[in-house]
């Protein structure tokens, strides 16, 4: 049976913006525009912001102290309901903001209805875009780290082995151990970039004021936060629990081809222009491959190089030479580790 104007007006009155309307909103409108399903996680922030707003209204003389106290007490009661899992949403709650305001008004009466005084939605979303960019960059770094681990744990590289608790198996191949955390770190990077791109696309066509389009900022932001937090935790646990094959890594680091750059640098240190040194060592590498002769033998026999340059091929020498800030040598890597630990400790202290 169609609603009469009076009954429709009564239905519309359930919404905080009912005054302009004589008919209840269509179910399709409410289903399409509601955000309570994903923004309810903001309840703590909304209550904290509402308490600050109410105190501002009192401090500026807009509301009497008795109304401010009633509003703040009601907000604390609402906080207790959320903490206790007893807060009850109703069908007219479009989002977490209207849900809390509705409940505050139920508790505090006329004073609660004054919470919305001097309050409106804002159009600033630069901070969301910047946060999504930062999260996307973190995701890209995790993706690159994940790619390294996918390679390192293959039979071909064999640098590391994942713990059974941080790997999965194959439904077809019984011998497989899959680096799913590392693989999903790669895959989710695209999702994080997509969240950033989606919000920027939403923002680029809007006029300079609030539009309902901006409701679409929350799901990508929440999703990116959740995915990055889970990725950081999972990768950290995976790496901490992995075992390393030091012999395989040492062999790869001391591979003759990896020392070619050190030979060129040795020549540069003795006055040869780098391009000339690069060409000379490149020619030796080519001869080594063509004749199946070890590169170290060709270096030792070369008049411009000899035994001193050939000493670069001794185990560990090339790696230890990487000693500048940020390099891969043991001393430089240890310094980086210590610096990062100090940075993490300082940031943790700031957030405490």
JSON list of N, CA and C in Angstrom, two decimals, residues 17 76 102 123 136 171 174 181 189 204 211 225 236 259 293-294 302 312 320 334 346:
[
{"chain": "A", "resi": 17, "resn": "UNK", "atom": "N", "xyz": [18.12, 15.01, 7.91]},
{"chain": "A", "resi": 17, "resn": "UNK", "atom": "CA", "xyz": [17.89, 16.07, 6.93]},
{"chain": "A", "resi": 17, "resn": "UNK", "atom": "C", "xyz": [16.44, 16.08, 6.45]},
{"chain": "A", "resi": 76, "resn": "UNK", "atom": "N", "xyz": [30.18, 10.01, 25.95]},
{"chain": "A", "resi": 76, "resn": "UNK", "atom": "CA", "xyz": [30.89, 8.99, 26.73]},
{"chain": "A", "resi": 76, "resn": "UNK", "atom": "C", "xyz": [30.03, 7.74, 26.89]},
{"chain": "A", "resi": 102, "resn": "UNK", "atom": "N", "xyz": [22.44, 10.71, 16.19]},
{"chain": "A", "resi": 102, "resn": "UNK", "atom": "CA", "xyz": [21.09, 10.22, 16.51]},
{"chain": "A", "resi": 102, "resn": "UNK", "atom": "C", "xyz": [21.03, 9.66, 17.92]},
{"chain": "A", "resi": 123, "resn": "UNK", "atom": "N", "xyz": [35.58, 19.47, 2.32]},
{"chain": "A", "resi": 123, "resn": "UNK", "atom": "CA", "xyz": [35.96, 18.91, 1.02]},
{"chain": "A", "resi": 123, "resn": "UNK", "atom": "C", "xyz": [37.43, 18.56, 0.92]},
{"chain": "A", "resi": 136, "resn": "UNK", "atom": "N", "xyz": [50.96, 3.37, -1.08]},
{"chain": "A", "resi": 136, "resn": "UNK", "atom": "CA", "xyz": [51.29, 2.73, -2.35]},
{"chain": "A", "resi": 136, "resn": "UNK", "atom": "C", "xyz": [52.80, 2.58, -2.50]},
{"chain": "A", "resi": 171, "resn": "UNK", "atom": "N", "xyz": [48.47, -27.83, -4.62]},
{"chain": "A", "resi": 171, "resn": "UNK", "atom": "CA", "xyz": [47.41, -28.84, -4.66]},
{"chain": "A", "resi": 171, "resn": "UNK", "atom": "C", "xyz": [47.72, -29.93, -5.68]},
{"chain": "A", "resi": 174, "resn": "UNK", "atom": "N", "xyz": [53.31, -32.31, -4.89]},
{"chain": "A", "resi": 174, "resn": "UNK", "atom": "CA", "xyz": [53.52, -32.54, -3.45]},
{"chain": "A", "resi": 174, "resn": "UNK", "atom": "C", "xyz": [54.85, -32.02, -2.93]},
{"chain": "A", "resi": 181, "resn": "UNK", "atom": "N", "xyz": [53.34, -15.46, 0.72]},
{"chain": "A", "resi": 181, "resn": "UNK", "atom": "CA", "xyz": [53.41, -14.12, 1.31]},
{"chain": "A", "resi": 181, "resn": "UNK", "atom": "C", "xyz": [54.18, -13.19, 0.37]},
{"chain": "A", "resi": 189, "resn": "UNK", "atom": "N", "xyz": [50.52, -4.85, -4.47]},
{"chain": "A", "resi": 189, "resn": "UNK", "atom": "CA", "xyz": [51.04, -3.54, -4.85]},
{"chain": "A", "resi": 189, "resn": "UNK", "atom": "C", "xyz": [50.15, -2.91, -5.92]},
{"chain": "A", "resi": 204, "resn": "UNK", "atom": "N", "xyz": [39.57, 14.59, -9.38]},
{"chain": "A", "resi": 204, "resn": "UNK", "atom": "CA", "xyz": [39.98, 15.50, -10.46]},
{"chain": "A", "resi": 204, "resn": "UNK", "atom": "C", "xyz": [38.80, 16.21, -11.12]},
{"chain": "A", "resi": 211, "resn": "UNK", "atom": "N", "xyz": [31.17, 17.38, -2.14]},
{"chain": "A", "resi": 211, "resn": "UNK", "atom": "CA", "xyz": [30.22, 16.63, -2.95]},
{"chain": "A", "resi": 211, "resn": "UNK", "atom": "C", "xyz": [30.19, 15.20, -2.42]},
{"chain": "A", "resi": 225, "resn": "UNK", "atom": "N", "xyz": [45.40, 0.84, 4.16]},
{"chain": "A", "resi": 225, "resn": "UNK", "atom": "CA", "xyz": [45.95, 0.72, 5.50]},
{"chain": "A", "resi": 225, "resn": "UNK", "atom": "C", "xyz": [45.99, -0.73, 5.96]},
{"chain": "A", "resi": 236, "resn": "UNK", "atom": "N", "xyz": [57.62, -9.52, 7.68]},
{"chain": "A", "resi": 236, "resn": "UNK", "atom": "CA", "xyz": [58.59, -9.49, 8.78]},
{"chain": "A", "resi": 236, "resn": "UNK", "atom": "C", "xyz": [58.68, -10.86, 9.45]},
{"chain": "A", "resi": 259, "resn": "UNK", "atom": "N", "xyz": [82.93, -10.00, -10.23]},
{"chain": "A", "resi": 259, "resn": "UNK", "atom": "CA", "xyz": [84.14, -9.27, -9.85]},
{"chain": "A", "resi": 259, "resn": "UNK", "atom": "C", "xyz": [84.63, -8.37, -10.99]},
{"chain": "A", "resi": 293, "resn": "UNK", "atom": "N", "xyz": [87.85, -19.95, -20.75]},
{"chain": "A", "resi": 293, "resn": "UNK", "atom": "CA", "xyz": [88.99, -19.74, -19.86]},
{"chain": "A", "resi": 293, "resn": "UNK", "atom": "C", "xyz": [88.53, -18.93, -18.65]},
{"chain": "A", "resi": 294, "resn": "UNK", "atom": "N", "xyz": [88.89, -19.33, -17.44]},
{"chain": "A", "resi": 294, "resn": "UNK", "atom": "CA", "xyz": [88.49, -18.54, -16.27]},
{"chain": "A", "resi": 294, "resn": "UNK", "atom": "C", "xyz": [88.94, -17.09, -16.39]},
{"chain": "A", "resi": 302, "resn": "UNK", "atom": "N", "xyz": [97.25, -10.61, -18.02]},
{"chain": "A", "resi": 302, "resn": "UNK", "atom": "CA", "xyz": [97.23, -9.33, -18.72]},
{"chain": "A", "resi": 302, "resn": "UNK", "atom": "C", "xyz": [98.30, -8.40, -18.16]},
{"chain": "A", "resi": 312, "resn": "UNK", "atom": "N", "xyz": [91.72, -9.77, -6.54]},
{"chain": "A", "resi": 312, "resn": "UNK", "atom": "CA", "xyz": [90.34, -9.35, -6.30]},
{"chain": "A", "resi": 312, "resn": "UNK", "atom": "C", "xyz": [89.37, -10.53, -6.35]},
{"chain": "A", "resi": 320, "resn": "UNK", "atom": "N", "xyz": [83.76, -7.26, 0.49]},
{"chain": "A", "resi": 320, "resn": "UNK", "atom": "CA", "xyz": [84.30, -6.39, 1.53]},
{"chain": "A", "resi": 320, "resn": "UNK", "atom": "C", "xyz": [84.69, -5.02, 0.99]},
{"chain": "A", "resi": 334, "resn": "UNK", "atom": "N", "xyz": [76.22, -3.43, 8.24]},
{"chain": "A", "resi": 334, "resn": "UNK", "atom": "CA", "xyz": [76.07, -3.37, 9.69]},
{"chain": "A", "resi": 334, "resn": "UNK", "atom": "C", "xyz": [75.75, -1.95, 10.14]},
{"chain": "A", "resi": 346, "resn": "UNK", "atom": "N", "xyz": [63.58, 5.71, 17.68]},
{"chain": "A", "resi": 346, "resn": "UNK", "atom": "CA", "xyz": [63.18, 7.11, 17.84]},
{"chain": "A", "resi": 346, "resn": "UNK", "atom": "C", "xyz": [61.74, 7.33, 17.41]}
]
